[in-house]
PDB file of C-alpha atoms and ligand atoms in Angstrom:
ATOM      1  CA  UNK A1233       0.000   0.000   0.000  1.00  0.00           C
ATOM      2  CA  UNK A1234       1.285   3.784  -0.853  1.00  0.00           C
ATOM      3  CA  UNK A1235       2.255   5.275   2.221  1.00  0.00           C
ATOM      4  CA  UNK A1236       1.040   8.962   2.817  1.00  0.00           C
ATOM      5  CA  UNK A1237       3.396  11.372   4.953  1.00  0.00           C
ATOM      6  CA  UNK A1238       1.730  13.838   7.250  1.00  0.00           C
ATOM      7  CA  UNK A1239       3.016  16.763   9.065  1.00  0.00           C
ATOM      8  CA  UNK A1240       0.891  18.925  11.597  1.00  0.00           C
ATOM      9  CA  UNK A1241       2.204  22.094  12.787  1.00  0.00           C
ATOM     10  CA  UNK A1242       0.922  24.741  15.489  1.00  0.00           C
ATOM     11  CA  UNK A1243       0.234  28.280  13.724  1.00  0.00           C
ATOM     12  CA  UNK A1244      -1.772  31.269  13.998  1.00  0.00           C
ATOM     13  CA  UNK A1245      -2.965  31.208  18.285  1.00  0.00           C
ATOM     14  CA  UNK A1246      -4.904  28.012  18.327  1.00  0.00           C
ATOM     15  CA  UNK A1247      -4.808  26.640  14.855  1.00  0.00           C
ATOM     16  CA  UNK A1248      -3.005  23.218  13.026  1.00  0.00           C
ATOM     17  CA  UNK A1249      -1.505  23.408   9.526  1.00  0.00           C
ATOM     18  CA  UNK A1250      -1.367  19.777   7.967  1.00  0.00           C
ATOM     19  CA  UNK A1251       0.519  18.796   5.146  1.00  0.00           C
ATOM     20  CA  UNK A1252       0.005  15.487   3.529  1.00  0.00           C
ATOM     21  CA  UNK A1253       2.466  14.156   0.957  1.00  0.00           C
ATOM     22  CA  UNK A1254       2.531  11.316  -1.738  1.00  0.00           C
ATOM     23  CA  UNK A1255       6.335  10.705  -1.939  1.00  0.00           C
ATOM     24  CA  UNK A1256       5.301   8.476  -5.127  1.00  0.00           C
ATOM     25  CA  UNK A1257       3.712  11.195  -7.068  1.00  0.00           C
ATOM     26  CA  UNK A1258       5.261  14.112  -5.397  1.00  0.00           C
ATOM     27  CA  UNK A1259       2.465  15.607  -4.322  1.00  0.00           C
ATOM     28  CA  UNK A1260       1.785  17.962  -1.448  1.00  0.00           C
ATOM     29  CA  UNK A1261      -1.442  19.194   0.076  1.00  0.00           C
ATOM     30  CA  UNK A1262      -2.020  22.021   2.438  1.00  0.00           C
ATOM     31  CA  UNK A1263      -5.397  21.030   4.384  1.00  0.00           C
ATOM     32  CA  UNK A1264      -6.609  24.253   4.937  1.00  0.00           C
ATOM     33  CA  UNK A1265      -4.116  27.291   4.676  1.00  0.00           C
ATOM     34  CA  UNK A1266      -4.528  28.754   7.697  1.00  0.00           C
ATOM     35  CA  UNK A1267      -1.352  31.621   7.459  1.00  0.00           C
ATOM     36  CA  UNK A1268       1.067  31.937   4.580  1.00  0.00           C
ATOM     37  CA  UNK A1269       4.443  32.009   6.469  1.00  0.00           C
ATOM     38  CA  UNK A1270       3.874  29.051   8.619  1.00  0.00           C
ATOM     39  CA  UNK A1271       2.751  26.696   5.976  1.00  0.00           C
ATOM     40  CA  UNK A1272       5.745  28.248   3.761  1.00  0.00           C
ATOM     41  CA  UNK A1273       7.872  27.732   6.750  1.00  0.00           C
ATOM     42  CA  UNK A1274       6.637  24.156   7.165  1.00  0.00           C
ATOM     43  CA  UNK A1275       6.959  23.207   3.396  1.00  0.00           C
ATOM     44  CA  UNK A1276      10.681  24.412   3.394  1.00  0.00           C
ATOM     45  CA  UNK A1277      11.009  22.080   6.484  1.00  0.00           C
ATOM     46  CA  UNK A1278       9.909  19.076   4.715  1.00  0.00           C
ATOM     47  CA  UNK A1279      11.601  20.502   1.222  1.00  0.00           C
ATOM     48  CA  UNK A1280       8.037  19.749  -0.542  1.00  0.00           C
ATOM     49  CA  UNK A1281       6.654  21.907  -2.728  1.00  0.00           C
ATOM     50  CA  UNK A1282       2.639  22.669  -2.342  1.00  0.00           C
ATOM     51  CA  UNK A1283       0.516  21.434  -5.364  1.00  0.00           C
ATOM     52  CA  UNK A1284      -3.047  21.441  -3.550  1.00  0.00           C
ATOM     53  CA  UNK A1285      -4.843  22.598  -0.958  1.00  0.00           C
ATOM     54  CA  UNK A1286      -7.750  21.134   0.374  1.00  0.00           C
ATOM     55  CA  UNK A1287     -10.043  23.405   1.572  1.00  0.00           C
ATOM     56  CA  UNK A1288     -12.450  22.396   4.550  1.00  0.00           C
ATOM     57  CA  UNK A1289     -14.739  25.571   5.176  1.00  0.00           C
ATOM     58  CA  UNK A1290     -14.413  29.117   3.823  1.00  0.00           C
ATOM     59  CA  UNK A1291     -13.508  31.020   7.927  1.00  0.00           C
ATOM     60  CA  UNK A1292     -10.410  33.266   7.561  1.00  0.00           C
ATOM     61  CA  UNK A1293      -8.551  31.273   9.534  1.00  0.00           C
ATOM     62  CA  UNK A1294      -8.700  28.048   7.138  1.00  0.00           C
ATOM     63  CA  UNK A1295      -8.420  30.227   3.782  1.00  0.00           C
ATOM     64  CA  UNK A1296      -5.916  33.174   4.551  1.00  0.00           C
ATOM     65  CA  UNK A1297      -3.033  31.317   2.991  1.00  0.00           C
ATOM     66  CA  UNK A1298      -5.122  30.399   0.038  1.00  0.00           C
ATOM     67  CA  UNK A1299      -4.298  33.247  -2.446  1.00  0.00           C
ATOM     68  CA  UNK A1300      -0.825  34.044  -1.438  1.00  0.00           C
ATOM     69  CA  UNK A1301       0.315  30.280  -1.855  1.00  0.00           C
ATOM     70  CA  UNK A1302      -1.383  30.101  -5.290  1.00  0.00           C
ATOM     71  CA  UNK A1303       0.595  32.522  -6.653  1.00  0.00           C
ATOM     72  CA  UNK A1304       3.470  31.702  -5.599  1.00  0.00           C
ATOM     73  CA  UNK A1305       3.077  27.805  -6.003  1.00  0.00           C
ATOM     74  CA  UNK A1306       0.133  27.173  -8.752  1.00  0.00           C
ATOM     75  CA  UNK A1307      -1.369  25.256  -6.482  1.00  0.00           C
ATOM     76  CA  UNK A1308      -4.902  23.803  -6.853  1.00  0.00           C
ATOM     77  CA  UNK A1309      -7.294  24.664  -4.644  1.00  0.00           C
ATOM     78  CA  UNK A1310     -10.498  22.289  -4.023  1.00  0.00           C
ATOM     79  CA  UNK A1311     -13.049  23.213  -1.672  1.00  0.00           C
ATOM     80  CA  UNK A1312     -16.505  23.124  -0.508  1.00  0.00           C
ATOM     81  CA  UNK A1313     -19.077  23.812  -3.672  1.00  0.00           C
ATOM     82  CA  UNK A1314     -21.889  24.710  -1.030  1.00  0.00           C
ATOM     83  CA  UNK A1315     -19.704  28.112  -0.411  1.00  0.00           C
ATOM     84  CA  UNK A1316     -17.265  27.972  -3.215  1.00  0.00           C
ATOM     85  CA  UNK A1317     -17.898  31.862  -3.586  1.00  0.00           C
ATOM     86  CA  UNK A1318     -16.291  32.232  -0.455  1.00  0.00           C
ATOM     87  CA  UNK A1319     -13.654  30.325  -0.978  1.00  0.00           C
ATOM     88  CA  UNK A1320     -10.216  32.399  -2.153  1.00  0.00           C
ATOM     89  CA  UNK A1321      -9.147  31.126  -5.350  1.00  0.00           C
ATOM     90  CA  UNK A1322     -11.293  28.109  -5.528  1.00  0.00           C
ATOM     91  CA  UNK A1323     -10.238  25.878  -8.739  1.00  0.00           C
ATOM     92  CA  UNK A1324     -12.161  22.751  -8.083  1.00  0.00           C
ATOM     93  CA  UNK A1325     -15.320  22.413  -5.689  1.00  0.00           C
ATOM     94  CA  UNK A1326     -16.541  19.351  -4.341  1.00  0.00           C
ATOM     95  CA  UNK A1327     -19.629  17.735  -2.330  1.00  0.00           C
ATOM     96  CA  UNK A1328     -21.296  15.179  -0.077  1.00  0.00           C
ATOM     97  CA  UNK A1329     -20.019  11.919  -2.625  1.00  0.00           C
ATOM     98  CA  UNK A1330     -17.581  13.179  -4.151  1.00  0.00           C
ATOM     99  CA  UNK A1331     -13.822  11.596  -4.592  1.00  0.00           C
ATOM    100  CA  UNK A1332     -11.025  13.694  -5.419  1.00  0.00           C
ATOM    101  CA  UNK A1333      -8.103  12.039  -6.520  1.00  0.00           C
ATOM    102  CA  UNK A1334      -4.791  13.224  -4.487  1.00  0.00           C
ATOM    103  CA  UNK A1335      -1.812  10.893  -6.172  1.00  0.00           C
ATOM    104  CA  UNK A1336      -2.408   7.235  -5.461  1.00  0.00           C
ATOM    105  CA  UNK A1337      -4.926   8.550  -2.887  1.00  0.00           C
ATOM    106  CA  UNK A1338      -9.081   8.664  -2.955  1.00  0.00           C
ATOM    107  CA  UNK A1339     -10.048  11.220  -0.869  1.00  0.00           C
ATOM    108  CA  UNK A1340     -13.958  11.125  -0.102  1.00  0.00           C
ATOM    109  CA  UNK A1341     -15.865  14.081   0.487  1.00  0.00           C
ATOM    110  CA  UNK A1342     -18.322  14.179   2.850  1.00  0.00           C
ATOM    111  CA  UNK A1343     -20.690  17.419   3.725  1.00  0.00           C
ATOM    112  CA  UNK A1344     -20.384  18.321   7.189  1.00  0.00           C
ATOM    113  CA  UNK A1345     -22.811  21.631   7.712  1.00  0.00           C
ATOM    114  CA  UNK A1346     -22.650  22.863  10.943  1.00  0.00           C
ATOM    115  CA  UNK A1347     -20.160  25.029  11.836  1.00  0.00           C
ATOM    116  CA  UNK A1348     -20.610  26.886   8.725  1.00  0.00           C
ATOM    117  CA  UNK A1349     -23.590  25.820   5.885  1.00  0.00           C
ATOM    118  CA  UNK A1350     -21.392  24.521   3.644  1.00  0.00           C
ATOM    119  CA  UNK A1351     -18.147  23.010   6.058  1.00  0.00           C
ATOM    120  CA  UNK A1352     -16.969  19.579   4.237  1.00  0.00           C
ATOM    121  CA  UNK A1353     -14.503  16.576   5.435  1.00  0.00           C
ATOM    122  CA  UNK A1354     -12.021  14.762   3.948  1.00  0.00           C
ATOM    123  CA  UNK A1355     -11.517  11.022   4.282  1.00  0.00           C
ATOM    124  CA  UNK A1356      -8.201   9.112   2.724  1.00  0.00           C
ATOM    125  CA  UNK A1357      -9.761   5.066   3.456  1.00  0.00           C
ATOM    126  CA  UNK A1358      -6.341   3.791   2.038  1.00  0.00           C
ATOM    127  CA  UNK A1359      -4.588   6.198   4.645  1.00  0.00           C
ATOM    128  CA  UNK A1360      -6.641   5.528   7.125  1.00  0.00           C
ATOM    129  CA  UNK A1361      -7.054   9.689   7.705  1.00  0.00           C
ATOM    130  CA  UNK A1362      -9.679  12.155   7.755  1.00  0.00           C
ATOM    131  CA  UNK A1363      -9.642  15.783   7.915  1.00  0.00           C
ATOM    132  CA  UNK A1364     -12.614  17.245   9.579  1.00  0.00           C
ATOM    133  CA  UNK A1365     -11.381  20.997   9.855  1.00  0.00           C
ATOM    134  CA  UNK A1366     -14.047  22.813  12.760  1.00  0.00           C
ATOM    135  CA  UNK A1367     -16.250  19.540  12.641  1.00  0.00           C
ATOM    136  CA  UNK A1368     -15.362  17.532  15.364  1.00  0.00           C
ATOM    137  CA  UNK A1369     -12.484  18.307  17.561  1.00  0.00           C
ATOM    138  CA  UNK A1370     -10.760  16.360  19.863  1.00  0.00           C
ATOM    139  CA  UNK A1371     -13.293  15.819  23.101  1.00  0.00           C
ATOM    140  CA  UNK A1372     -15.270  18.613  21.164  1.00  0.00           C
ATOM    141  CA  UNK A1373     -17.093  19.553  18.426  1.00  0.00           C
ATOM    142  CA  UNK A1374     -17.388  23.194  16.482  1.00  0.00           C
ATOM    143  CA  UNK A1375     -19.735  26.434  17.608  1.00  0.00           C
ATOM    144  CA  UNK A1376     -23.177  26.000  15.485  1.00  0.00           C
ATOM    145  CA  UNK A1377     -22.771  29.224  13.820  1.00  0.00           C
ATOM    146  CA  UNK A1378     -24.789  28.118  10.429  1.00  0.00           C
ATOM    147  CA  UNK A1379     -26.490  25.206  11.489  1.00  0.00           C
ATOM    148  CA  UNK A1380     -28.858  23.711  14.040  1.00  0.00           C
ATOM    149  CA  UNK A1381     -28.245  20.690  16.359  1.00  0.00           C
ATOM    150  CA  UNK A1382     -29.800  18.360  13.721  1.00  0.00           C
ATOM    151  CA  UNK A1383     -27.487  19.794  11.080  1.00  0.00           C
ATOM    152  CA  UNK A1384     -24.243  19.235  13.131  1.00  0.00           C
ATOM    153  CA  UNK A1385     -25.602  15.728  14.756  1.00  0.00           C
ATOM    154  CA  UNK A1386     -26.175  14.454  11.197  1.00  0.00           C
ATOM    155  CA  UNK A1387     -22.372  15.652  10.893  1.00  0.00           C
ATOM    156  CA  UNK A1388     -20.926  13.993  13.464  1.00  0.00           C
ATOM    157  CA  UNK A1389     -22.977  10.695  12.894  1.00  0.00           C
ATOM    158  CA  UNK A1390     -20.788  11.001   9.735  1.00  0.00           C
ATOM    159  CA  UNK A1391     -17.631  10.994  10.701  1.00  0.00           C
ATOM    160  CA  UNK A1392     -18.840   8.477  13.900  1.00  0.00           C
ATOM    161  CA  UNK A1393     -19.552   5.947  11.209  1.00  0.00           C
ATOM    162  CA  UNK A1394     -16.043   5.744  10.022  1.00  0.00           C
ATOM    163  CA  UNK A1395     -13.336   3.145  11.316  1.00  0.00           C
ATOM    164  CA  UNK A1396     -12.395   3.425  14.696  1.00  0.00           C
ATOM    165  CA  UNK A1397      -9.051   3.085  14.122  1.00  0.00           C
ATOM    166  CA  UNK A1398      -9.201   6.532  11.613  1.00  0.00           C
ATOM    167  CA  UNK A1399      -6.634   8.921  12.662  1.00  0.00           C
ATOM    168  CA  UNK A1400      -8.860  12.683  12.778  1.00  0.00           C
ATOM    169  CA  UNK A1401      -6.733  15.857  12.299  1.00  0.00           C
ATOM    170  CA  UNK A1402      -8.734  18.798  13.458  1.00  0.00           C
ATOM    171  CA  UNK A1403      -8.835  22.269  12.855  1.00  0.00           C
ATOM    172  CA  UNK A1404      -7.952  23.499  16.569  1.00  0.00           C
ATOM    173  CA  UNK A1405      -5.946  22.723  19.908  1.00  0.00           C
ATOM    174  CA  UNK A1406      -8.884  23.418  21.956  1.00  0.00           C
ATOM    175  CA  UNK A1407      -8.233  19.920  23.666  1.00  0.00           C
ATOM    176  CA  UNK A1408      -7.779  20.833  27.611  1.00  0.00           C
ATOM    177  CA  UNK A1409     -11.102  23.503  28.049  1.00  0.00           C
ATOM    178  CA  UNK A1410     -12.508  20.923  25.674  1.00  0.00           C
ATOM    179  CA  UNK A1411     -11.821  18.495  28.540  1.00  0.00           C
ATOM    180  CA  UNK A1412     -12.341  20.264  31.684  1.00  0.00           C
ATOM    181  CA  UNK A1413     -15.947  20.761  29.760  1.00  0.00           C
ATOM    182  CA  UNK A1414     -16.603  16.947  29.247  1.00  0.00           C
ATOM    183  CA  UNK A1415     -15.669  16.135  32.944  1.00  0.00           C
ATOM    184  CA  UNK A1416     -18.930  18.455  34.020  1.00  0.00           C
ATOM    185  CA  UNK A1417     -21.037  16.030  31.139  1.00  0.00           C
ATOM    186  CA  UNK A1418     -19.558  12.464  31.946  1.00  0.00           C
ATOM    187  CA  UNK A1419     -17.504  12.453  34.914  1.00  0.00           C
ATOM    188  CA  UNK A1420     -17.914   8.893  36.121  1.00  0.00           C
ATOM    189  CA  UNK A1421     -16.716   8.000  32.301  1.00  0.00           C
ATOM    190  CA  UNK A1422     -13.053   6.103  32.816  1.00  0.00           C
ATOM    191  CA  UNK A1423     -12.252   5.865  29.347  1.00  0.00           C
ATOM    192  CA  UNK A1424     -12.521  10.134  29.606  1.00  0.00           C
ATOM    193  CA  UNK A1425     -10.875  10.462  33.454  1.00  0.00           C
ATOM    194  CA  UNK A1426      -7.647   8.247  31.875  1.00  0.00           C
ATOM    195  CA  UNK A1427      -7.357  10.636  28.480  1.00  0.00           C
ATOM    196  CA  UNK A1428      -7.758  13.817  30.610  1.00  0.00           C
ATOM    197  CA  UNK A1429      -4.874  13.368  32.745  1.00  0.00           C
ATOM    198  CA  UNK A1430      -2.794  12.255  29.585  1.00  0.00           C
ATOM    199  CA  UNK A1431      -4.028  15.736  27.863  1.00  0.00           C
ATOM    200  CA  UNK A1432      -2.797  17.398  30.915  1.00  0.00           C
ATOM    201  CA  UNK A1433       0.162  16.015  30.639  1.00  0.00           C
ATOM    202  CA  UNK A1434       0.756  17.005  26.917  1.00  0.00           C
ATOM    203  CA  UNK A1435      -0.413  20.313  27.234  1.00  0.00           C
ATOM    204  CA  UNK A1436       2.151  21.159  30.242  1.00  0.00           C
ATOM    205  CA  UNK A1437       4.816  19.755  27.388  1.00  0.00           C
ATOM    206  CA  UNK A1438       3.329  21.895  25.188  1.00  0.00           C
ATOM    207  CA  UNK A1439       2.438  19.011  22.981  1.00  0.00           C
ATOM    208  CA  UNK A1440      -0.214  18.563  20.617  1.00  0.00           C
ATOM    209  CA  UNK A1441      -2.936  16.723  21.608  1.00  0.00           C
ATOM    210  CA  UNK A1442      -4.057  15.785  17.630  1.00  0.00           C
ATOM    211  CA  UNK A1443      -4.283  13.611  16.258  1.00  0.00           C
ATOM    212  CA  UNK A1444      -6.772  11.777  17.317  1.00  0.00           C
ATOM    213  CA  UNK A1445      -9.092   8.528  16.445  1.00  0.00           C
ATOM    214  CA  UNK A1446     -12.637   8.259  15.978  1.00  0.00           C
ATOM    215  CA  UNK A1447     -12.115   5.299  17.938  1.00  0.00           C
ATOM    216  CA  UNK A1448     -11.067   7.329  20.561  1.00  0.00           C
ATOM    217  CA  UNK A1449     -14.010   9.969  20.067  1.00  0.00           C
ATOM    218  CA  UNK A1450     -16.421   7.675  20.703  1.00  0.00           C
ATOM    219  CA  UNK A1451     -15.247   6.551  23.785  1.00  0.00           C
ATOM    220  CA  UNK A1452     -14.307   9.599  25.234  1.00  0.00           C
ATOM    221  CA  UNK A1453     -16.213  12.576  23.529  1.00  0.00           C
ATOM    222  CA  UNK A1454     -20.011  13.862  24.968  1.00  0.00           C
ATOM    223  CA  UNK A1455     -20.991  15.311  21.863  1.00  0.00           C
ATOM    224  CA  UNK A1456     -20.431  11.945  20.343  1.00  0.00           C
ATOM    225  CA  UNK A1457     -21.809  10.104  23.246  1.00  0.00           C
ATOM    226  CA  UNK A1458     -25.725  10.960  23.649  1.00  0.00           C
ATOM    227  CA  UNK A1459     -26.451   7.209  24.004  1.00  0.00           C
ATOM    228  CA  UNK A1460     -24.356   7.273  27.063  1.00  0.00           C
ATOM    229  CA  UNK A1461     -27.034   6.227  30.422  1.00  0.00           C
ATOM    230  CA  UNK A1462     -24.935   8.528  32.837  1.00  0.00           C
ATOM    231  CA  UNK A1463     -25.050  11.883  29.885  1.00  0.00           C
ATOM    232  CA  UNK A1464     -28.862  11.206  29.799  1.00  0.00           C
ATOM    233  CA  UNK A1465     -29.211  10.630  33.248  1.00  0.00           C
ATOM    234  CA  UNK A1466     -27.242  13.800  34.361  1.00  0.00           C
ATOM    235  CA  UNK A1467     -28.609  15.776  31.682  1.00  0.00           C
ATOM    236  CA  UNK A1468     -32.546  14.653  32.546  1.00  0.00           C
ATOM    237  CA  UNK A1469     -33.119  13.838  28.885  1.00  0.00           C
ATOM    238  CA  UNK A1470     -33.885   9.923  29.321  1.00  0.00           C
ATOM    239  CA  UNK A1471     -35.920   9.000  26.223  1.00  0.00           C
ATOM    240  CA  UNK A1472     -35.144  12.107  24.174  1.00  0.00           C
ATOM    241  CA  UNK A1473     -33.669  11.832  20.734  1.00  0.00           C
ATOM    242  CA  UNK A1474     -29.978  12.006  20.211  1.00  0.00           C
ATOM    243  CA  UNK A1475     -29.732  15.114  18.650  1.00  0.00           C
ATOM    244  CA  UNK A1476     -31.809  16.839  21.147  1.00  0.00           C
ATOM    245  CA  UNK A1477     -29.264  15.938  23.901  1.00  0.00           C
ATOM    246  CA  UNK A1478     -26.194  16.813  21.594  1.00  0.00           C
ATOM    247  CA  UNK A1479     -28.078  20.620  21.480  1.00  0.00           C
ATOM    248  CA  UNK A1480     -28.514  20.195  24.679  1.00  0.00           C
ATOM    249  CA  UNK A1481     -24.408  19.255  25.180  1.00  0.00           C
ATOM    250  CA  UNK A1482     -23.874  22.207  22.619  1.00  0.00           C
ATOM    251  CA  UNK A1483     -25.296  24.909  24.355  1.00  0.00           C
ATOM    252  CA  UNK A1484     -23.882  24.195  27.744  1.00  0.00           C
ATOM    253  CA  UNK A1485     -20.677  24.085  26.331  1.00  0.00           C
ATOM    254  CA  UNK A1486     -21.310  27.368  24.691  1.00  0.00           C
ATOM    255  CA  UNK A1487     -22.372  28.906  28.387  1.00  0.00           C
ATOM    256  CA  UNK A1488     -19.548  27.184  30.256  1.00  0.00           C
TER     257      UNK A1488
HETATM  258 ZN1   ZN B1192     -14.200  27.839  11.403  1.00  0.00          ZN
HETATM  259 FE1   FE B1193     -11.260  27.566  12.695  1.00  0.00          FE
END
């Protein structure tokens, strides 16, 4: 099997830049561009040279790289179609279905509205990879700022669905107030207890916490978790429908 090299770096306050490259067909993606000189800085690190980027929703803080890095690489830039006009530089836009071929790698498309109306993820199945931008974040999920609960539960039941043993590269380092957070939502949750003190740990290294695995997420994750007896029993939502107690989640989280 082709092997796919990955590189995350921090950049901007809170943000990851991700490269992936096929060494085969020398090909380099940017997922997301988040700033210029950091995913410049991390190209010249790997000595790649950027042919794509792939484009996960159209917020500043995914795109500002996009039109800088074009012209100074002719990159191609692929991105949602849902708000391709927002997208800087957009060559090729792509939807819920859709594969786009990176190298010897399939990369599936899925729609994940939510976060924004039109916010899409990327999944590599011969990698074993997907990139879910503000989707889902590790022990978190992303603010509903155009979508309701439905919308984003629909999301995550998306990326949920996938092999547990995918590794998830996120948009964000929001990992320890994402954690503190889900110890006030599942507390008597081991799985979650055991990953908290290993985030705590990371963080005081100032380590990244991503990747991570949806595996992982699913164990460990409230917003992915509305199934879980102690969630509905602290919440009082016994009986109510999963995406009712994932707005429910949401909306504490967004008063915590
Ligand atoms: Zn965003
Ligand atoms: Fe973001």
């Amino acid at each position: 099997m082709a092997e796919l090299d990955i590189y995350q770096f921090p950049c901007l306050s809170d943000n990851f830049g991700v490269l992936i490259h096929d060494p085969v067909n020398n090909l380099t993606a940017s997922i997301d561009a988040p700033e210029t000189a950091a995913v410049k800085k991390a190209l010249s690190d790997k000595g790649w040279q950027l042919t794509h980027i792939l484009t996960t929703h159209y917020h500043a803080d995914h795109t500002d790289g996009n039109l800088d890095l074009k012209s100074e690489f002719n990159c191609t830039i692929v991105g949602p179609n849902a708000e391709g006009d927002k997208v800087p530089g957009i060559d090729v836009r792509v939807a819920d279905g859709d594969s786009y071929q990176f190298g010897a790698f399939e990369a599936k498309v899925f729609d994940t509205p939510g976060h924004t109306a039109g916010h899409i993820s990327y999944w590599l199945p011969e990698a074993e990879v997907a990139f879910v931008g503000d989707t889902l974040f590790a022990l978190g999920c992303g603010r509903l700022f155009e979508g309701d609960a439905q919308t984003m539960w629909s999301s995550l039941s998306k990326l949920r669905a996938l092999p547990a043993s995918t590794q998830v590269y996120c948009g964000h380092e929001y990992t320890l107030s994402n954690a503190e957070f889900a110890l006030t939502i599942e507390p008597g949750n081991t799985a979650l207890q055991n990953r908290v003190e290993e985030i705590r740990q990371l963080r005081n290294a100032d380590k990244p916490t991503l990747p991570t695995t949806i595996g992982l997420e699913c164990e460990t994750n409230p917003f992915l978790r509305p199934q879980s007896p102690e969630i509905q029993e602290r919440l009082g939502m016994q009986g109510k429908s999963d995406a009712e107690i994932f707005g429910e989640i949401r909306q504490r989280k967004d008063n915590a």
